[in-house]
């Protein structure tokens, strides 16, 4: 089968190769998926570069997300699943071989039925971004009637978080870095997009919340944005953190103490079985109802994987980057 892989950490054009490799066979409890698409996420790019973890296997086929059709099953898996359209999650998490290939074999539970009418391109966007967004929005209980601040509203996770929060009955504020990204965020359902390059975020949030602040902040980089919490978060508010930009986050301790702030971290790869099941059901429910917009910003063939990685690294694409196989 054709696959992209790397055998050392480094720059995309230096280490990524596309060649023929052995096709995997499904083991007990596994399915094999003939992939149509593979999603490229920031964590995939950082793993290849070696910025978040060093190479753990002699050869890595990257990417955790993708979509395609089950073409074989291992022992203990219902043969009726052959021919099923699916999207996959954690394809390359703690495993050497992910979705940047024509086939992937993985535990059957990690191949989720793709609702009718949902494209394979959309399916490649779901594993990391949509599941992260669902868990971040729902982690601290019901949000109907609350005001939520989603940081970085044009990002892949935030694009889904805005939609989930609006669907759950929240008023959604978000931060962006320019007019094009503001338009993208408001099209997803954000009530207000705040340009942090031209506006005082804290002042704007206070204005929009009658001085109270937001009930919840969905934070993509607590390292960079912790200093804003006293300006944007209401007393007894919650910060849900799914990403960091550095080794330390200087929390404003007096504010957090006296305002009784709750800060919750989570890593989408390590959701519990119950958390994962809830997120998968929520995402698939909105897909099946036609209520979820999946933003594919760039689609490239597998042979151009280095270009796809560079696009993610440089942040020059609004929406998800997807490879076709």
GROMACS .gro file of C-alpha atoms in nm:
model
  325
    1UNK     CA    1   0.000   0.000   0.000
    2UNK     CA    2   0.104   0.362  -0.039
    3UNK     CA    3   0.188   0.540   0.282
    4UNK     CA    4   0.365   0.847   0.410
    5UNK     CA    5   0.612   0.792   0.691
    6UNK     CA    6   0.913   0.932   0.871
    7UNK     CA    7   1.203   0.760   1.046
    8UNK     CA    8   1.351   1.063   1.220
    9UNK     CA    9   1.221   1.386   1.365
   10UNK     CA   10   1.276   1.697   1.159
   11UNK     CA   11   1.138   1.941   0.906
   12UNK     CA   12   0.854   1.809   0.692
   13UNK     CA   13   1.040   1.818   0.360
   14UNK     CA   14   1.346   1.661   0.518
   15UNK     CA   15   1.190   1.356   0.684
   16UNK     CA   16   0.854   1.273   0.523
   17UNK     CA   17   0.856   1.005   0.254
   18UNK     CA   18   0.580   0.846   0.043
   19UNK     CA   19   0.640   0.489  -0.069
   20UNK     CA   20   0.499   0.135  -0.080
   21UNK     CA   21   0.488  -0.042   0.258
   22UNK     CA   22   0.327  -0.363   0.382
   23UNK     CA   23  -0.049  -0.356   0.415
   24UNK     CA   24  -0.165  -0.421   0.775
   25UNK     CA   25  -0.384  -0.714   0.870
   26UNK     CA   26  -0.651  -0.674   1.140
   27UNK     CA   27  -0.581  -0.863   1.461
   28UNK     CA   28  -0.837  -0.990   1.713
   29UNK     CA   29  -1.089  -0.720   1.792
   30UNK     CA   30  -0.964  -0.501   1.509
   31UNK     CA   31  -1.092  -0.372   1.178
   32UNK     CA   32  -0.899  -0.267   0.872
   33UNK     CA   33  -1.011   0.056   0.709
   34UNK     CA   34  -0.940   0.143   0.348
   35UNK     CA   35  -0.886   0.512   0.399
   36UNK     CA   36  -1.018   0.781   0.169
   37UNK     CA   37  -0.891   1.075   0.375
   38UNK     CA   38  -0.646   1.158   0.652
   39UNK     CA   39  -0.668   1.463   0.877
   40UNK     CA   40  -0.360   1.669   0.962
   41UNK     CA   41  -0.366   1.819   1.312
   42UNK     CA   42  -0.117   2.040   1.499
   43UNK     CA   43  -0.026   1.749   1.729
   44UNK     CA   44   0.066   1.537   1.424
   45UNK     CA   45   0.295   1.812   1.301
   46UNK     CA   46   0.456   1.860   1.643
   47UNK     CA   47   0.516   1.485   1.677
   48UNK     CA   48   0.689   1.473   1.340
   49UNK     CA   49   0.901   1.777   1.425
   50UNK     CA   50   0.982   1.633   1.769
   51UNK     CA   51   0.857   1.938   1.958
   52UNK     CA   52   0.606   1.757   2.179
   53UNK     CA   53   0.753   1.404   2.183
   54UNK     CA   54   1.055   1.234   2.033
   55UNK     CA   55   1.035   0.952   1.782
   56UNK     CA   56   0.912   0.644   1.968
   57UNK     CA   57   0.925   0.387   1.685
   58UNK     CA   58   1.171   0.308   1.405
   59UNK     CA   59   0.912   0.416   1.149
   60UNK     CA   60   0.597   0.627   1.199
   61UNK     CA   61   0.302   0.658   0.963
   62UNK     CA   62   0.154   0.981   1.102
   63UNK     CA   63  -0.195   1.118   1.175
   64UNK     CA   64  -0.465   1.015   1.417
   65UNK     CA   65  -0.773   1.113   1.217
   66UNK     CA   66  -0.920   0.979   0.894
   67UNK     CA   67  -1.220   0.826   0.722
   68UNK     CA   68  -1.289   0.542   0.483
   69UNK     CA   69  -1.454   0.203   0.451
   70UNK     CA   70  -1.397  -0.112   0.656
   71UNK     CA   71  -1.267  -0.380   0.421
   72UNK     CA   72  -1.166  -0.655   0.666
   73UNK     CA   73  -1.224  -0.754   1.029
   74UNK     CA   74  -1.030  -0.957   1.280
   75UNK     CA   75  -1.147  -1.235   1.508
   76UNK     CA   76  -1.432  -1.137   1.735
   77UNK     CA   77  -1.559  -0.852   1.516
   78UNK     CA   78  -1.895  -0.878   1.340
   79UNK     CA   79  -1.828  -0.954   0.970
   80UNK     CA   80  -2.128  -0.735   0.888
   81UNK     CA   81  -1.906  -0.435   0.952
   82UNK     CA   82  -1.724  -0.497   0.622
   83UNK     CA   83  -1.835  -0.224   0.384
   84UNK     CA   84  -1.925   0.020   0.664
   85UNK     CA   85  -1.829   0.385   0.613
   86UNK     CA   86  -1.641   0.506   0.922
   87UNK     CA   87  -1.433   0.780   1.077
   88UNK     CA   88  -1.145   0.692   1.305
   89UNK     CA   89  -0.985   0.842   1.615
   90UNK     CA   90  -0.645   0.796   1.788
   91UNK     CA   91  -0.509   0.623   1.479
   92UNK     CA   92  -0.147   0.696   1.567
   93UNK     CA   93  -0.176   0.751   1.942
   94UNK     CA   94   0.068   0.515   2.117
   95UNK     CA   95   0.090   0.317   1.794
   96UNK     CA   96   0.344   0.352   1.512
   97UNK     CA   97   0.107   0.347   1.217
   98UNK     CA   98  -0.167   0.606   1.164
   99UNK     CA   99  -0.393   0.724   0.883
  100UNK     CA  100  -0.150   0.871   0.630
  101UNK     CA  101  -0.179   0.551   0.430
  102UNK     CA  102  -0.420   0.361   0.211
  103UNK     CA  103  -0.507   0.124   0.500
  104UNK     CA  104  -0.501   0.128   0.877
  105UNK     CA  105  -0.579  -0.155   1.121
  106UNK     CA  106  -0.699  -0.055   1.465
  107UNK     CA  107  -0.940  -0.159   1.746
  108UNK     CA  108  -1.296  -0.183   1.617
  109UNK     CA  109  -1.424   0.074   1.867
  110UNK     CA  110  -1.196   0.334   1.706
  111UNK     CA  111  -1.384   0.305   1.377
  112UNK     CA  112  -1.710   0.498   1.421
  113UNK     CA  113  -1.998   0.469   1.172
  114UNK     CA  114  -2.010   0.778   0.952
  115UNK     CA  115  -2.366   0.914   0.931
  116UNK     CA  116  -2.524   0.911   0.583
  117UNK     CA  117  -2.458   1.229   0.393
  118UNK     CA  118  -2.132   1.300   0.576
  119UNK     CA  119  -1.834   1.307   0.340
  120UNK     CA  120  -1.505   1.131   0.399
  121UNK     CA  121  -1.339   1.475   0.400
  122UNK     CA  122  -1.563   1.579   0.688
  123UNK     CA  123  -1.493   1.248   0.862
  124UNK     CA  124  -1.121   1.325   0.863
  125UNK     CA  125  -1.189   1.641   1.067
  126UNK     CA  126  -1.363   1.478   1.361
  127UNK     CA  127  -1.128   1.267   1.573
  128UNK     CA  128  -0.917   1.530   1.747
  129UNK     CA  129  -1.095   1.861   1.678
  130UNK     CA  130  -1.460   1.765   1.721
  131UNK     CA  131  -1.410   1.527   2.014
  132UNK     CA  132  -1.192   1.785   2.190
  133UNK     CA  133  -1.453   2.053   2.134
  134UNK     CA  134  -1.743   1.839   2.256
  135UNK     CA  135  -1.567   1.737   2.576
  136UNK     CA  136  -1.444   2.091   2.642
  137UNK     CA  137  -1.793   2.236   2.610
  138UNK     CA  138  -1.971   1.962   2.807
  139UNK     CA  139  -1.705   1.888   3.071
  140UNK     CA  140  -1.843   2.113   3.344
  141UNK     CA  141  -2.214   2.042   3.306
  142UNK     CA  142  -2.508   2.209   3.128
  143UNK     CA  143  -2.443   2.549   2.973
  144UNK     CA  144  -2.788   2.664   2.865
  145UNK     CA  145  -2.820   3.035   2.942
  146UNK     CA  146  -2.448   3.076   3.013
  147UNK     CA  147  -2.201   3.300   2.833
  148UNK     CA  148  -1.898   3.111   2.700
  149UNK     CA  149  -1.570   3.254   2.571
  150UNK     CA  150  -1.401   3.031   2.313
  151UNK     CA  151  -1.044   3.141   2.250
  152UNK     CA  152  -0.906   3.133   1.896
  153UNK     CA  153  -1.245   3.106   1.727
  154UNK     CA  154  -1.112   3.032   1.378
  155UNK     CA  155  -0.920   2.722   1.486
  156UNK     CA  156  -1.043   2.372   1.410
  157UNK     CA  157  -1.135   2.285   1.770
  158UNK     CA  158  -1.287   2.626   1.836
  159UNK     CA  159  -1.496   2.610   1.518
  160UNK     CA  160  -1.664   2.298   1.655
  161UNK     CA  161  -1.681   2.433   2.013
  162UNK     CA  162  -1.873   2.738   1.895
  163UNK     CA  163  -2.129   2.515   1.724
  164UNK     CA  164  -2.167   2.280   2.020
  165UNK     CA  165  -2.202   2.566   2.269
  166UNK     CA  166  -2.466   2.742   2.061
  167UNK     CA  167  -2.657   2.417   2.012
  168UNK     CA  168  -2.652   2.368   2.391
  169UNK     CA  169  -2.810   2.708   2.450
  170UNK     CA  170  -2.512   2.929   2.536
  171UNK     CA  171  -2.421   3.277   2.421
  172UNK     CA  172  -2.081   3.247   2.256
  173UNK     CA  173  -1.803   3.503   2.249
  174UNK     CA  174  -1.476   3.428   2.074
  175UNK     CA  175  -1.137   3.584   2.006
  176UNK     CA  176  -0.985   3.612   1.658
  177UNK     CA  177  -0.691   3.784   1.491
  178UNK     CA  178  -0.857   3.938   1.185
  179UNK     CA  179  -1.174   4.005   0.983
  180UNK     CA  180  -1.159   3.683   0.778
  181UNK     CA  181  -1.132   3.474   1.093
  182UNK     CA  182  -1.411   3.674   1.254
  183UNK     CA  183  -1.636   3.594   0.960
  184UNK     CA  184  -1.548   3.225   0.989
  185UNK     CA  185  -1.629   3.221   1.361
  186UNK     CA  186  -1.957   3.410   1.331
  187UNK     CA  187  -2.065   3.184   1.044
  188UNK     CA  188  -2.020   2.893   1.287
  189UNK     CA  189  -2.255   3.062   1.532
  190UNK     CA  190  -2.046   3.292   1.750
  191UNK     CA  191  -2.256   3.580   1.878
  192UNK     CA  192  -1.957   3.813   1.900
  193UNK     CA  193  -1.603   3.786   1.758
  194UNK     CA  194  -1.345   4.002   1.935
  195UNK     CA  195  -1.031   4.096   1.739
  196UNK     CA  196  -0.756   4.074   1.999
  197UNK     CA  197  -0.518   4.267   1.775
  198UNK     CA  198  -0.736   4.576   1.753
  199UNK     CA  199  -0.964   4.553   2.059
  200UNK     CA  200  -0.918   4.534   2.433
  201UNK     CA  201  -1.047   4.182   2.494
  202UNK     CA  202  -1.122   4.234   2.861
  203UNK     CA  203  -1.305   4.562   2.805
  204UNK     CA  204  -1.509   4.413   2.523
  205UNK     CA  205  -1.605   4.106   2.727
  206UNK     CA  206  -1.713   4.323   3.020
  207UNK     CA  207  -1.918   4.536   2.783
  208UNK     CA  208  -2.090   4.234   2.633
  209UNK     CA  209  -2.161   4.075   2.973
  210UNK     CA  210  -2.272   4.389   3.157
  211UNK     CA  211  -1.950   4.380   3.359
  212UNK     CA  212  -2.001   4.027   3.491
  213UNK     CA  213  -1.760   3.825   3.276
  214UNK     CA  214  -1.809   3.484   3.117
  215UNK     CA  215  -1.930   3.174   3.296
  216UNK     CA  216  -1.681   2.954   3.116
  217UNK     CA  217  -1.367   2.992   2.906
  218UNK     CA  218  -1.266   2.723   2.655
  219UNK     CA  219  -0.890   2.773   2.633
  220UNK     CA  220  -0.655   2.653   2.360
  221UNK     CA  221  -0.339   2.805   2.515
  222UNK     CA  222  -0.349   2.874   2.886
  223UNK     CA  223   0.023   2.959   2.875
  224UNK     CA  224  -0.044   3.267   2.665
  225UNK     CA  225  -0.387   3.365   2.791
  226UNK     CA  226  -0.390   3.302   3.167
  227UNK     CA  227  -0.321   3.670   3.231
  228UNK     CA  228  -0.658   3.759   3.074
  229UNK     CA  229  -0.866   3.557   3.318
  230UNK     CA  230  -0.936   3.840   3.566
  231UNK     CA  231  -1.065   4.047   3.274
  232UNK     CA  232  -1.294   3.789   3.113
  233UNK     CA  233  -1.408   3.533   3.373
  234UNK     CA  234  -1.696   3.572   3.614
  235UNK     CA  235  -1.667   3.482   3.982
  236UNK     CA  236  -1.697   3.104   4.030
  237UNK     CA  237  -1.635   3.061   3.658
  238UNK     CA  238  -1.460   2.766   3.500
  239UNK     CA  239  -1.165   2.752   3.262
  240UNK     CA  240  -1.146   2.436   3.050
  241UNK     CA  241  -0.797   2.390   2.910
  242UNK     CA  242  -0.722   2.158   2.619
  243UNK     CA  243  -0.393   2.307   2.501
  244UNK     CA  244  -0.072   2.471   2.619
  245UNK     CA  245   0.192   2.673   2.439
  246UNK     CA  246   0.479   2.630   2.682
  247UNK     CA  247   0.601   2.455   2.996
  248UNK     CA  248   0.445   2.695   3.246
  249UNK     CA  249   0.123   2.895   3.277
  250UNK     CA  250   0.142   3.187   3.523
  251UNK     CA  251  -0.210   3.178   3.669
  252UNK     CA  252  -0.329   3.498   3.840
  253UNK     CA  253  -0.347   3.331   4.178
  254UNK     CA  254  -0.517   3.605   4.385
  255UNK     CA  255  -0.801   3.636   4.133
  256UNK     CA  256  -0.841   3.258   4.106
  257UNK     CA  257  -0.855   3.225   4.484
  258UNK     CA  258  -1.089   3.510   4.569
  259UNK     CA  259  -1.317   3.446   4.270
  260UNK     CA  260  -1.326   3.071   4.348
  261UNK     CA  261  -1.223   2.988   3.992
  262UNK     CA  262  -1.212   2.628   3.869
  263UNK     CA  263  -0.946   2.526   3.615
  264UNK     CA  264  -0.984   2.189   3.442
  265UNK     CA  265  -0.726   2.036   3.209
  266UNK     CA  266  -0.780   1.738   2.980
  267UNK     CA  267  -0.606   1.558   2.696
  268UNK     CA  268  -0.837   1.433   2.423
  269UNK     CA  269  -0.625   1.123   2.358
  270UNK     CA  270  -0.680   1.008   2.716
  271UNK     CA  271  -1.058   1.042   2.755
  272UNK     CA  272  -1.216   0.764   2.959
  273UNK     CA  273  -1.433   0.512   2.780
  274UNK     CA  274  -1.746   0.686   2.911
  275UNK     CA  275  -1.621   1.032   2.814
  276UNK     CA  276  -1.526   0.908   2.468
  277UNK     CA  277  -1.861   0.739   2.417
  278UNK     CA  278  -2.046   1.056   2.516
  279UNK     CA  279  -1.837   1.271   2.282
  280UNK     CA  280  -1.872   1.030   1.989
  281UNK     CA  281  -2.248   1.010   2.040
  282UNK     CA  282  -2.278   1.387   2.061
  283UNK     CA  283  -2.072   1.450   1.748
  284UNK     CA  284  -2.248   1.179   1.546
  285UNK     CA  285  -2.586   1.301   1.665
  286UNK     CA  286  -2.525   1.648   1.530
  287UNK     CA  287  -2.383   1.507   1.207
  288UNK     CA  288  -2.684   1.284   1.155
  289UNK     CA  289  -2.918   1.578   1.218
  290UNK     CA  290  -2.732   1.792   0.963
  291UNK     CA  291  -2.646   2.047   1.232
  292UNK     CA  292  -2.266   2.036   1.214
  293UNK     CA  293  -2.051   2.237   0.975
  294UNK     CA  294  -1.716   2.074   0.895
  295UNK     CA  295  -1.468   2.325   0.760
  296UNK     CA  296  -1.214   2.173   0.519
  297UNK     CA  297  -0.977   2.458   0.442
  298UNK     CA  298  -0.723   2.268   0.232
  299UNK     CA  299  -0.730   1.929   0.061
  300UNK     CA  300  -0.417   1.778  -0.092
  301UNK     CA  301  -0.314   1.435  -0.222
  302UNK     CA  302  -0.099   1.213  -0.002
  303UNK     CA  303   0.207   1.288  -0.213
  304UNK     CA  304   0.190   1.650  -0.094
  305UNK     CA  305   0.194   1.564   0.275
  306UNK     CA  306   0.496   1.786   0.343
  307UNK     CA  307   0.306   2.085   0.205
  308UNK     CA  308   0.007   1.994   0.424
  309UNK     CA  309   0.226   1.980   0.736
  310UNK     CA  310   0.379   2.316   0.651
  311UNK     CA  311   0.035   2.471   0.606
  312UNK     CA  312  -0.062   2.358   0.957
  313UNK     CA  313   0.269   2.472   1.107
  314UNK     CA  314   0.239   2.816   0.950
  315UNK     CA  315  -0.127   2.858   1.042
  316UNK     CA  316  -0.207   2.984   0.695
  317UNK     CA  317  -0.526   2.783   0.644
  318UNK     CA  318  -0.861   2.860   0.802
  319UNK     CA  319  -1.023   2.521   0.856
  320UNK     CA  320  -0.894   2.165   0.863
  321UNK     CA  321  -0.618   2.032   0.640
  322UNK     CA  322  -0.706   1.696   0.482
  323UNK     CA  323  -0.512   1.453   0.265
  324UNK     CA  324  -0.686   1.238   0.003
  325UNK     CA  325  -0.572   0.883  -0.064
   0.00000   0.00000   0.00000
